[in-house]
Amino acid sequence: MGVPTVLGGAFGISTFVILGLGSLIGGAGILAPALGGLGVALVVGGGTGFLLRNRRPKKVRLIAADAEMPEGTRAMLEKVARASTQQRRRIVDVRRRASTPAAKTALNRADSLLQRIGALLGSESMQSRAPSDGDVMMLEGMADRYIPDLLDALDENLGFLSSFEGGARETAVANLESIDQQLEVLGEGIERIEADVVSGVSRSLEVHSEFLKTRFSAQRVNPLIDL
């Protein structure tokens, strides 16, 4: 939202100032520059917003070599990456038909979860685990089953909103809110995995720090950095 607004405003104000100076010099009124600035702001802001809204998410890529992964891990993580990318691209299409706040909130949450899954796939911690690891299998279940199933339900309820009225429409909105709540539960699972990954890095840093302290102490060398 911020990028189209800032760009549109900047170009609109610049156009208004330039045209306004010309009008003042020529003795003309200020209405034409104002309308011109407004028109430029709408075109630039609207065009930028359209382009940003229709960006296609890039595929998640694994950069670690096969030798650095346990057997079968790359195939599992690539499956998760494909599913994650596919669902993110699907969300781009569904957003064009989502007009209710409940649907937009659920779609934003689903997209955020898929982005976080992609970030986890790129971590050394996940790429060093066996394909049968519980966290790896959980990410696979989220990207390949749970989130797609919830997006299916969301898409179906969007159809109800465009066709039904009264109590049926209210039920569809309640369903969308329930979908968002279930996505929030999945987010708690991802948060736990993220915390485990970060904790693993922290433990590695602590071990490395103790190793350096011991080595410097044994060699009677004062390190330049206080470890």
PDB file of N, CA, C and O in Angstrom, residues 109-167:
ATOM      1  N   ARG A 109      -2.433 -14.112   5.847  1.00  0.00           N
ATOM      2  CA  ARG A 109      -1.825 -15.019   6.816  1.00  0.00           C
ATOM      3  C   ARG A 109      -1.275 -16.267   6.115  1.00  0.00           C
ATOM      4  O   ARG A 109      -0.170 -16.733   6.425  1.00  0.00           O
ATOM      5  N   ALA A 110      -2.034 -16.806   5.163  1.00  0.00           N
ATOM      6  CA  ALA A 110      -1.568 -17.985   4.436  1.00  0.00           C
ATOM      7  C   ALA A 110      -0.296 -17.682   3.655  1.00  0.00           C
ATOM      8  O   ALA A 110       0.648 -18.482   3.639  1.00  0.00           O
ATOM      9  N   ASP A 111      -0.260 -16.524   3.004  1.00  0.00           N
ATOM     10  CA  ASP A 111       0.931 -16.146   2.247  1.00  0.00           C
ATOM     11  C   ASP A 111       2.130 -15.965   3.167  1.00  0.00           C
ATOM     12  O   ASP A 111       3.251 -16.372   2.832  1.00  0.00           O
ATOM     13  N   SER A 112       1.906 -15.383   4.333  1.00  0.00           N
ATOM     14  CA  SER A 112       2.991 -15.212   5.303  1.00  0.00           C
ATOM     15  C   SER A 112       3.529 -16.557   5.770  1.00  0.00           C
ATOM     16  O   SER A 112       4.746 -16.745   5.882  1.00  0.00           O
ATOM     17  N   LEU A 113       2.628 -17.507   6.019  1.00  0.00           N
ATOM     18  CA  LEU A 113       3.067 -18.843   6.450  1.00  0.00           C
ATOM     19  C   LEU A 113       3.921 -19.507   5.373  1.00  0.00           C
ATOM     20  O   LEU A 113       4.956 -20.121   5.665  1.00  0.00           O
ATOM     21  N   LEU A 114       3.502 -19.378   4.130  1.00  0.00           N
ATOM     22  CA  LEU A 114       4.249 -20.006   3.030  1.00  0.00           C
ATOM     23  C   LEU A 114       5.609 -19.338   2.849  1.00  0.00           C
ATOM     24  O   LEU A 114       6.597 -20.016   2.537  1.00  0.00           O
ATOM     25  N   GLN A 115       5.681 -18.032   3.037  1.00  0.00           N
ATOM     26  CA  GLN A 115       6.975 -17.351   2.972  1.00  0.00           C
ATOM     27  C   GLN A 115       7.905 -17.839   4.080  1.00  0.00           C
ATOM     28  O   GLN A 115       9.103 -18.043   3.864  1.00  0.00           O
ATOM     29  N   ARG A 116       7.357 -18.019   5.267  1.00  0.00           N
ATOM     30  CA  ARG A 116       8.170 -18.498   6.393  1.00  0.00           C
ATOM     31  C   ARG A 116       8.633 -19.929   6.166  1.00  0.00           C
ATOM     32  O   ARG A 116       9.755 -20.293   6.536  1.00  0.00           O
ATOM     33  N   ILE A 117       7.786 -20.741   5.547  1.00  0.00           N
ATOM     34  CA  ILE A 117       8.199 -22.105   5.210  1.00  0.00           C
ATOM     35  C   ILE A 117       9.362 -22.064   4.224  1.00  0.00           C
ATOM     36  O   ILE A 117      10.345 -22.798   4.356  1.00  0.00           O
ATOM     37  N   GLY A 118       9.271 -21.179   3.220  1.00  0.00           N
ATOM     38  CA  GLY A 118      10.355 -21.041   2.255  1.00  0.00           C
ATOM     39  C   GLY A 118      11.651 -20.618   2.912  1.00  0.00           C
ATOM     40  O   GLY A 118      12.733 -21.104   2.559  1.00  0.00           O
ATOM     41  N   ALA A 119      11.558 -19.708   3.883  1.00  0.00           N
ATOM     42  CA  ALA A 119      12.761 -19.266   4.592  1.00  0.00           C
ATOM     43  C   ALA A 119      13.385 -20.407   5.393  1.00  0.00           C
ATOM     44  O   ALA A 119      14.611 -20.556   5.441  1.00  0.00           O
ATOM     45  N   LEU A 120      12.544 -21.235   6.002  1.00  0.00           N
ATOM     46  CA  LEU A 120      13.056 -22.383   6.759  1.00  0.00           C
ATOM     47  C   LEU A 120      13.747 -23.385   5.838  1.00  0.00           C
ATOM     48  O   LEU A 120      14.775 -23.978   6.206  1.00  0.00           O
ATOM     49  N   LEU A 121      13.209 -23.568   4.639  1.00  0.00           N
ATOM     50  CA  LEU A 121      13.825 -24.511   3.697  1.00  0.00           C
ATOM     51  C   LEU A 121      15.237 -24.081   3.333  1.00  0.00           C
ATOM     52  O   LEU A 121      16.081 -24.922   3.016  1.00  0.00           O
ATOM     53  N   GLY A 122      15.505 -22.793   3.353  1.00  0.00           N
ATOM     54  CA  GLY A 122      16.828 -22.291   3.000  1.00  0.00           C
ATOM     55  C   GLY A 122      17.834 -22.331   4.124  1.00  0.00           C
ATOM     56  O   GLY A 122      18.999 -21.984   3.913  1.00  0.00           O
ATOM     57  N   SER A 123      17.427 -22.743   5.314  1.00  0.00           N
ATOM     58  CA  SER A 123      18.339 -22.772   6.455  1.00  0.00           C
ATOM     59  C   SER A 123      19.180 -24.052   6.447  1.00  0.00           C
ATOM     60  O   SER A 123      18.716 -25.112   6.025  1.00  0.00           O
ATOM     61  N   GLU A 124      20.412 -23.931   6.911  1.00  0.00           N
ATOM     62  CA  GLU A 124      21.290 -25.097   6.990  1.00  0.00           C
ATOM     63  C   GLU A 124      20.727 -26.146   7.923  1.00  0.00           C
ATOM     64  O   GLU A 124      20.912 -27.356   7.706  1.00  0.00           O
ATOM     65  N   SER A 125      20.051 -25.708   8.957  1.00  0.00           N
ATOM     66  CA  SER A 125      19.492 -26.648   9.926  1.00  0.00           C
ATOM     67  C   SER A 125      18.505 -27.599   9.273  1.00  0.00           C
ATOM     68  O   SER A 125      18.578 -28.824   9.467  1.00  0.00           O
ATOM     69  N   MET A 126      17.579 -27.066   8.479  1.00  0.00           N
ATOM     70  CA  MET A 126      16.583 -27.920   7.834  1.00  0.00           C
ATOM     71  C   MET A 126      17.220 -28.792   6.758  1.00  0.00           C
ATOM     72  O   MET A 126      16.839 -29.953   6.578  1.00  0.00           O
ATOM     73  N   GLN A 127      18.206 -28.266   6.045  1.00  0.00           N
ATOM     74  CA  GLN A 127      18.826 -29.027   4.963  1.00  0.00           C
ATOM     75  C   GLN A 127      19.756 -30.123   5.478  1.00  0.00           C
ATOM     76  O   GLN A 127      20.180 -30.982   4.708  1.00  0.00           O
ATOM     77  N   SER A 128      20.073 -30.086   6.765  1.00  0.00           N
ATOM     78  CA  SER A 128      20.937 -31.125   7.331  1.00  0.00           C
ATOM     79  C   SER A 128      20.132 -32.241   7.994  1.00  0.00           C
ATOM     80  O   SER A 128      20.709 -33.204   8.499  1.00  0.00           O
ATOM     81  N   ARG A 129      18.798 -32.122   7.985  1.00  0.00           N
ATOM     82  CA  ARG A 129      17.963 -33.104   8.675  1.00  0.00           C
ATOM     83  C   ARG A 129      17.524 -34.218   7.730  1.00  0.00           C
ATOM     84  O   ARG A 129      17.485 -34.055   6.514  1.00  0.00           O
ATOM     85  N   ALA A 130      17.171 -35.348   8.322  1.00  0.00           N
ATOM     86  CA  ALA A 130      16.683 -36.484   7.540  1.00  0.00           C
ATOM     87  C   ALA A 130      15.270 -36.198   7.053  1.00  0.00           C
ATOM     88  O   ALA A 130      14.532 -35.430   7.678  1.00  0.00           O
ATOM     89  N   PRO A 131      14.855 -36.809   5.942  1.00  0.00           N
ATOM     90  CA  PRO A 131      13.503 -36.563   5.430  1.00  0.00           C
ATOM     91  C   PRO A 131      12.413 -37.033   6.388  1.00  0.00           C
ATOM     92  O   PRO A 131      11.273 -36.587   6.290  1.00  0.00           O
ATOM     93  N   SER A 132      12.769 -37.949   7.301  1.00  0.00           N
ATOM     94  CA  SER A 132      11.800 -38.437   8.279  1.00  0.00           C
ATOM     95  C   SER A 132      11.741 -37.570   9.536  1.00  0.00           C
ATOM     96  O   SER A 132      10.981 -37.877  10.461  1.00  0.00           O
ATOM     97  N   ASP A 133      12.557 -36.517   9.584  1.00  0.00           N
ATOM     98  CA  ASP A 133      12.546 -35.613  10.739  1.00  0.00           C
ATOM     99  C   ASP A 133      11.147 -35.032  10.938  1.00  0.00           C
ATOM    100  O   ASP A 133      10.464 -34.682   9.971  1.00  0.00           O
ATOM    101  N   GLY A 134      10.738 -34.920  12.201  1.00  0.00           N
ATOM    102  CA  GLY A 134       9.386 -34.456  12.495  1.00  0.00           C
ATOM    103  C   GLY A 134       9.084 -33.071  11.958  1.00  0.00           C
ATOM    104  O   GLY A 134       7.990 -32.828  11.422  1.00  0.00           O
ATOM    105  N   ASP A 135      10.040 -32.153  12.065  1.00  0.00           N
ATOM    106  CA  ASP A 135       9.816 -30.785  11.585  1.00  0.00           C
ATOM    107  C   ASP A 135       9.735 -30.743  10.063  1.00  0.00           C
ATOM    108  O   ASP A 135       8.920 -30.007   9.490  1.00  0.00           O
ATOM    109  N   VAL A 136      10.578 -31.526   9.396  1.00  0.00           N
ATOM    110  CA  VAL A 136      10.532 -31.581   7.930  1.00  0.00           C
ATOM    111  C   VAL A 136       9.184 -32.112   7.460  1.00  0.00           C
ATOM    112  O   VAL A 136       8.554 -31.577   6.539  1.00  0.00           O
ATOM    113  N   MET A 137       8.712 -33.169   8.121  1.00  0.00           N
ATOM    114  CA  MET A 137       7.419 -33.750   7.746  1.00  0.00           C
ATOM    115  C   MET A 137       6.274 -32.790   8.063  1.00  0.00           C
ATOM    116  O   MET A 137       5.277 -32.746   7.338  1.00  0.00           O
ATOM    117  N   MET A 138       6.417 -31.998   9.132  1.00  0.00           N
ATOM    118  CA  MET A 138       5.384 -31.020   9.453  1.00  0.00           C
ATOM    119  C   MET A 138       5.302 -29.937   8.383  1.00  0.00           C
ATOM    120  O   MET A 138       4.204 -29.555   7.954  1.00  0.00           O
ATOM    121  N   LEU A 139       6.462 -29.452   7.928  1.00  0.00           N
ATOM    122  CA  LEU A 139       6.459 -28.450   6.865  1.00  0.00           C
ATOM    123  C   LEU A 139       5.858 -29.021   5.585  1.00  0.00           C
ATOM    124  O   LEU A 139       5.121 -28.329   4.867  1.00  0.00           O
ATOM    125  N   GLU A 140       6.171 -30.275   5.303  1.00  0.00           N
ATOM    126  CA  GLU A 140       5.604 -30.920   4.113  1.00  0.00           C
ATOM    127  C   GLU A 140       4.087 -31.016   4.214  1.00  0.00           C
ATOM    128  O   GLU A 140       3.360 -30.748   3.245  1.00  0.00           O
ATOM    129  N   GLY A 141       3.593 -31.380   5.409  1.00  0.00           N
ATOM    130  CA  GLY A 141       2.152 -31.474   5.598  1.00  0.00           C
ATOM    131  C   GLY A 141       1.466 -30.123   5.464  1.00  0.00           C
ATOM    132  O   GLY A 141       0.387 -30.010   4.869  1.00  0.00           O
ATOM    133  N   MET A 142       2.094 -29.075   5.985  1.00  0.00           N
ATOM    134  CA  MET A 142       1.505 -27.737   5.888  1.00  0.00           C
ATOM    135  C   MET A 142       1.419 -27.263   4.442  1.00  0.00           C
ATOM    136  O   MET A 142       0.378 -26.770   3.985  1.00  0.00           O
ATOM    137  N   ALA A 143       2.549 -27.376   3.722  1.00  0.00           N
ATOM    138  CA  ALA A 143       2.617 -26.823   2.362  1.00  0.00           C
ATOM    139  C   ALA A 143       1.844 -27.661   1.352  1.00  0.00           C
ATOM    140  O   ALA A 143       1.313 -27.115   0.371  1.00  0.00           O
ATOM    141  N   ASP A 144       1.777 -28.978   1.577  1.00  0.00           N
ATOM    142  CA  ASP A 144       1.196 -29.871   0.572  1.00  0.00           C
ATOM    143  C   ASP A 144      -0.238 -30.284   0.883  1.00  0.00           C
ATOM    144  O   ASP A 144      -0.953 -30.728  -0.013  1.00  0.00           O
ATOM    145  N   ARG A 145      -0.671 -30.127   2.152  1.00  0.00           N
ATOM    146  CA  ARG A 145      -2.017 -30.592   2.505  1.00  0.00           C
ATOM    147  C   ARG A 145      -2.819 -29.552   3.282  1.00  0.00           C
ATOM    148  O   ARG A 145      -3.888 -29.117   2.824  1.00  0.00           O
ATOM    149  N   TYR A 146      -2.335 -29.159   4.451  1.00  0.00           N
ATOM    150  CA  TYR A 146      -3.155 -28.340   5.341  1.00  0.00           C
ATOM    151  C   TYR A 146      -3.486 -26.977   4.742  1.00  0.00           C
ATOM    152  O   TYR A 146      -4.660 -26.575   4.689  1.00  0.00           O
ATOM    153  N   ILE A 147      -2.474 -26.235   4.305  1.00  0.00           N
ATOM    154  CA  ILE A 147      -2.737 -24.908   3.731  1.00  0.00           C
ATOM    155  C   ILE A 147      -3.531 -25.001   2.430  1.00  0.00           C
ATOM    156  O   ILE A 147      -4.488 -24.234   2.239  1.00  0.00           O
ATOM    157  N   PRO A 148      -3.195 -25.933   1.497  1.00  0.00           N
ATOM    158  CA  PRO A 148      -4.038 -26.062   0.297  1.00  0.00           C
ATOM    159  C   PRO A 148      -5.491 -26.389   0.615  1.00  0.00           C
ATOM    160  O   PRO A 148      -6.400 -25.866  -0.039  1.00  0.00           O
ATOM    161  N   ASP A 149      -5.733 -27.261   1.620  1.00  0.00           N
ATOM    162  CA  ASP A 149      -7.112 -27.598   1.977  1.00  0.00           C
ATOM    163  C   ASP A 149      -7.854 -26.363   2.489  1.00  0.00           C
ATOM    164  O   ASP A 149      -9.026 -26.132   2.145  1.00  0.00           O
ATOM    165  N   LEU A 150      -7.175 -25.546   3.293  1.00  0.00           N
ATOM    166  CA  LEU A 150      -7.808 -24.342   3.810  1.00  0.00           C
ATOM    167  C   LEU A 150      -8.049 -23.324   2.699  1.00  0.00           C
ATOM    168  O   LEU A 150      -9.070 -22.628   2.698  1.00  0.00           O
ATOM    169  N   LEU A 151      -7.129 -23.252   1.732  1.00  0.00           N
ATOM    170  CA  LEU A 151      -7.339 -22.345   0.601  1.00  0.00           C
ATOM    171  C   LEU A 151      -8.484 -22.831  -0.284  1.00  0.00           C
ATOM    172  O   LEU A 151      -9.219 -22.011  -0.858  1.00  0.00           O
ATOM    173  N   ASP A 152      -8.650 -24.147  -0.400  1.00  0.00           N
ATOM    174  CA  ASP A 152      -9.805 -24.682  -1.131  1.00  0.00           C
ATOM    175  C   ASP A 152     -11.103 -24.223  -0.478  1.00  0.00           C
ATOM    176  O   ASP A 152     -12.036 -23.775  -1.163  1.00  0.00           O
ATOM    177  N   ALA A 153     -11.149 -24.356   0.856  1.00  0.00           N
ATOM    178  CA  ALA A 153     -12.350 -23.935   1.576  1.00  0.00           C
ATOM    179  C   ALA A 153     -12.577 -22.436   1.451  1.00  0.00           C
ATOM    180  O   ALA A 153     -13.714 -21.972   1.294  1.00  0.00           O
ATOM    181  N   LEU A 154     -11.499 -21.662   1.503  1.00  0.00           N
ATOM    182  CA  LEU A 154     -11.617 -20.212   1.365  1.00  0.00           C
ATOM    183  C   LEU A 154     -12.163 -19.844  -0.003  1.00  0.00           C
ATOM    184  O   LEU A 154     -13.063 -19.000  -0.122  1.00  0.00           O
ATOM    185  N   ASP A 155     -11.645 -20.479  -1.040  1.00  0.00           N
ATOM    186  CA  ASP A 155     -12.088 -20.192  -2.405  1.00  0.00           C
ATOM    187  C   ASP A 155     -13.569 -20.537  -2.567  1.00  0.00           C
ATOM    188  O   ASP A 155     -14.341 -19.800  -3.200  1.00  0.00           O
ATOM    189  N   GLU A 156     -13.978 -21.649  -1.975  1.00  0.00           N
ATOM    190  CA  GLU A 156     -15.383 -22.058  -2.082  1.00  0.00           C
ATOM    191  C   GLU A 156     -16.296 -21.063  -1.387  1.00  0.00           C
ATOM    192  O   GLU A 156     -17.361 -20.712  -1.906  1.00  0.00           O
ATOM    193  N   ASN A 157     -15.885 -20.579  -0.221  1.00  0.00           N
ATOM    194  CA  ASN A 157     -16.712 -19.624   0.506  1.00  0.00           C
ATOM    195  C   ASN A 157     -16.756 -18.268  -0.183  1.00  0.00           C
ATOM    196  O   ASN A 157     -17.746 -17.539  -0.058  1.00  0.00           O
ATOM    197  N   LEU A 158     -15.687 -17.903  -0.896  1.00  0.00           N
ATOM    198  CA  LEU A 158     -15.730 -16.678  -1.699  1.00  0.00           C
ATOM    199  C   LEU A 158     -16.832 -16.770  -2.754  1.00  0.00           C
ATOM    200  O   LEU A 158     -17.518 -15.786  -3.048  1.00  0.00           O
ATOM    201  N   GLY A 159     -16.995 -17.957  -3.325  1.00  0.00           N
ATOM    202  CA  GLY A 159     -18.079 -18.156  -4.283  1.00  0.00           C
ATOM    203  C   GLY A 159     -19.446 -17.984  -3.645  1.00  0.00           C
ATOM    204  O   GLY A 159     -20.363 -17.428  -4.261  1.00  0.00           O
ATOM    205  N   PHE A 160     -19.572 -18.447  -2.396  1.00  0.00           N
ATOM    206  CA  PHE A 160     -20.839 -18.262  -1.695  1.00  0.00           C
ATOM    207  C   PHE A 160     -21.136 -16.777  -1.468  1.00  0.00           C
ATOM    208  O   PHE A 160     -22.286 -16.339  -1.595  1.00  0.00           O
ATOM    209  N   LEU A 161     -20.097 -16.020  -1.111  1.00  0.00           N
ATOM    210  CA  LEU A 161     -20.291 -14.596  -0.837  1.00  0.00           C
ATOM    211  C   LEU A 161     -20.800 -13.847  -2.065  1.00  0.00           C
ATOM    212  O   LEU A 161     -21.558 -12.882  -1.948  1.00  0.00           O
ATOM    213  N   SER A 162     -20.362 -14.268  -3.235  1.00  0.00           N
ATOM    214  CA  SER A 162     -20.764 -13.573  -4.460  1.00  0.00           C
ATOM    215  C   SER A 162     -22.148 -13.991  -4.951  1.00  0.00           C
ATOM    216  O   SER A 162     -22.718 -13.339  -5.823  1.00  0.00           O
ATOM    217  N   SER A 163     -22.716 -15.065  -4.357  1.00  0.00           N
ATOM    218  CA  SER A 163     -23.988 -15.588  -4.858  1.00  0.00           C
ATOM    219  C   SER A 163     -25.110 -15.563  -3.831  1.00  0.00           C
ATOM    220  O   SER A 163     -26.280 -15.427  -4.193  1.00  0.00           O
ATOM    221  N   PHE A 164     -24.756 -15.717  -2.541  1.00  0.00           N
ATOM    222  CA  PHE A 164     -25.788 -15.875  -1.512  1.00  0.00           C
ATOM    223  C   PHE A 164     -26.009 -14.580  -0.733  1.00  0.00           C
ATOM    224  O   PHE A 164     -25.177 -13.676  -0.745  1.00  0.00           O
ATOM    225  N   GLU A 165     -27.132 -14.534  -0.037  1.00  0.00           N
ATOM    226  CA  GLU A 165     -27.478 -13.391   0.799  1.00  0.00           C
ATOM    227  C   GLU A 165     -27.986 -13.895   2.151  1.00  0.00           C
ATOM    228  O   GLU A 165     -28.206 -15.085   2.348  1.00  0.00           O
ATOM    229  N   GLY A 166     -28.177 -12.967   3.074  1.00  0.00           N
ATOM    230  CA  GLY A 166     -28.784 -13.295   4.351  1.00  0.00           C
ATOM    231  C   GLY A 166     -27.927 -14.193   5.220  1.00  0.00           C
ATOM    232  O   GLY A 166     -26.710 -14.036   5.324  1.00  0.00           O
ATOM    233  N   GLY A 167     -28.601 -15.175   5.854  1.00  0.00           N
ATOM    234  CA  GLY A 167     -27.923 -16.064   6.786  1.00  0.00           C
ATOM    235  C   GLY A 167     -26.827 -16.882   6.142  1.00  0.00           C
ATOM    236  O   GLY A 167     -25.788 -17.149   6.767  1.00  0.00           O
TER     237      GLY A 167
END
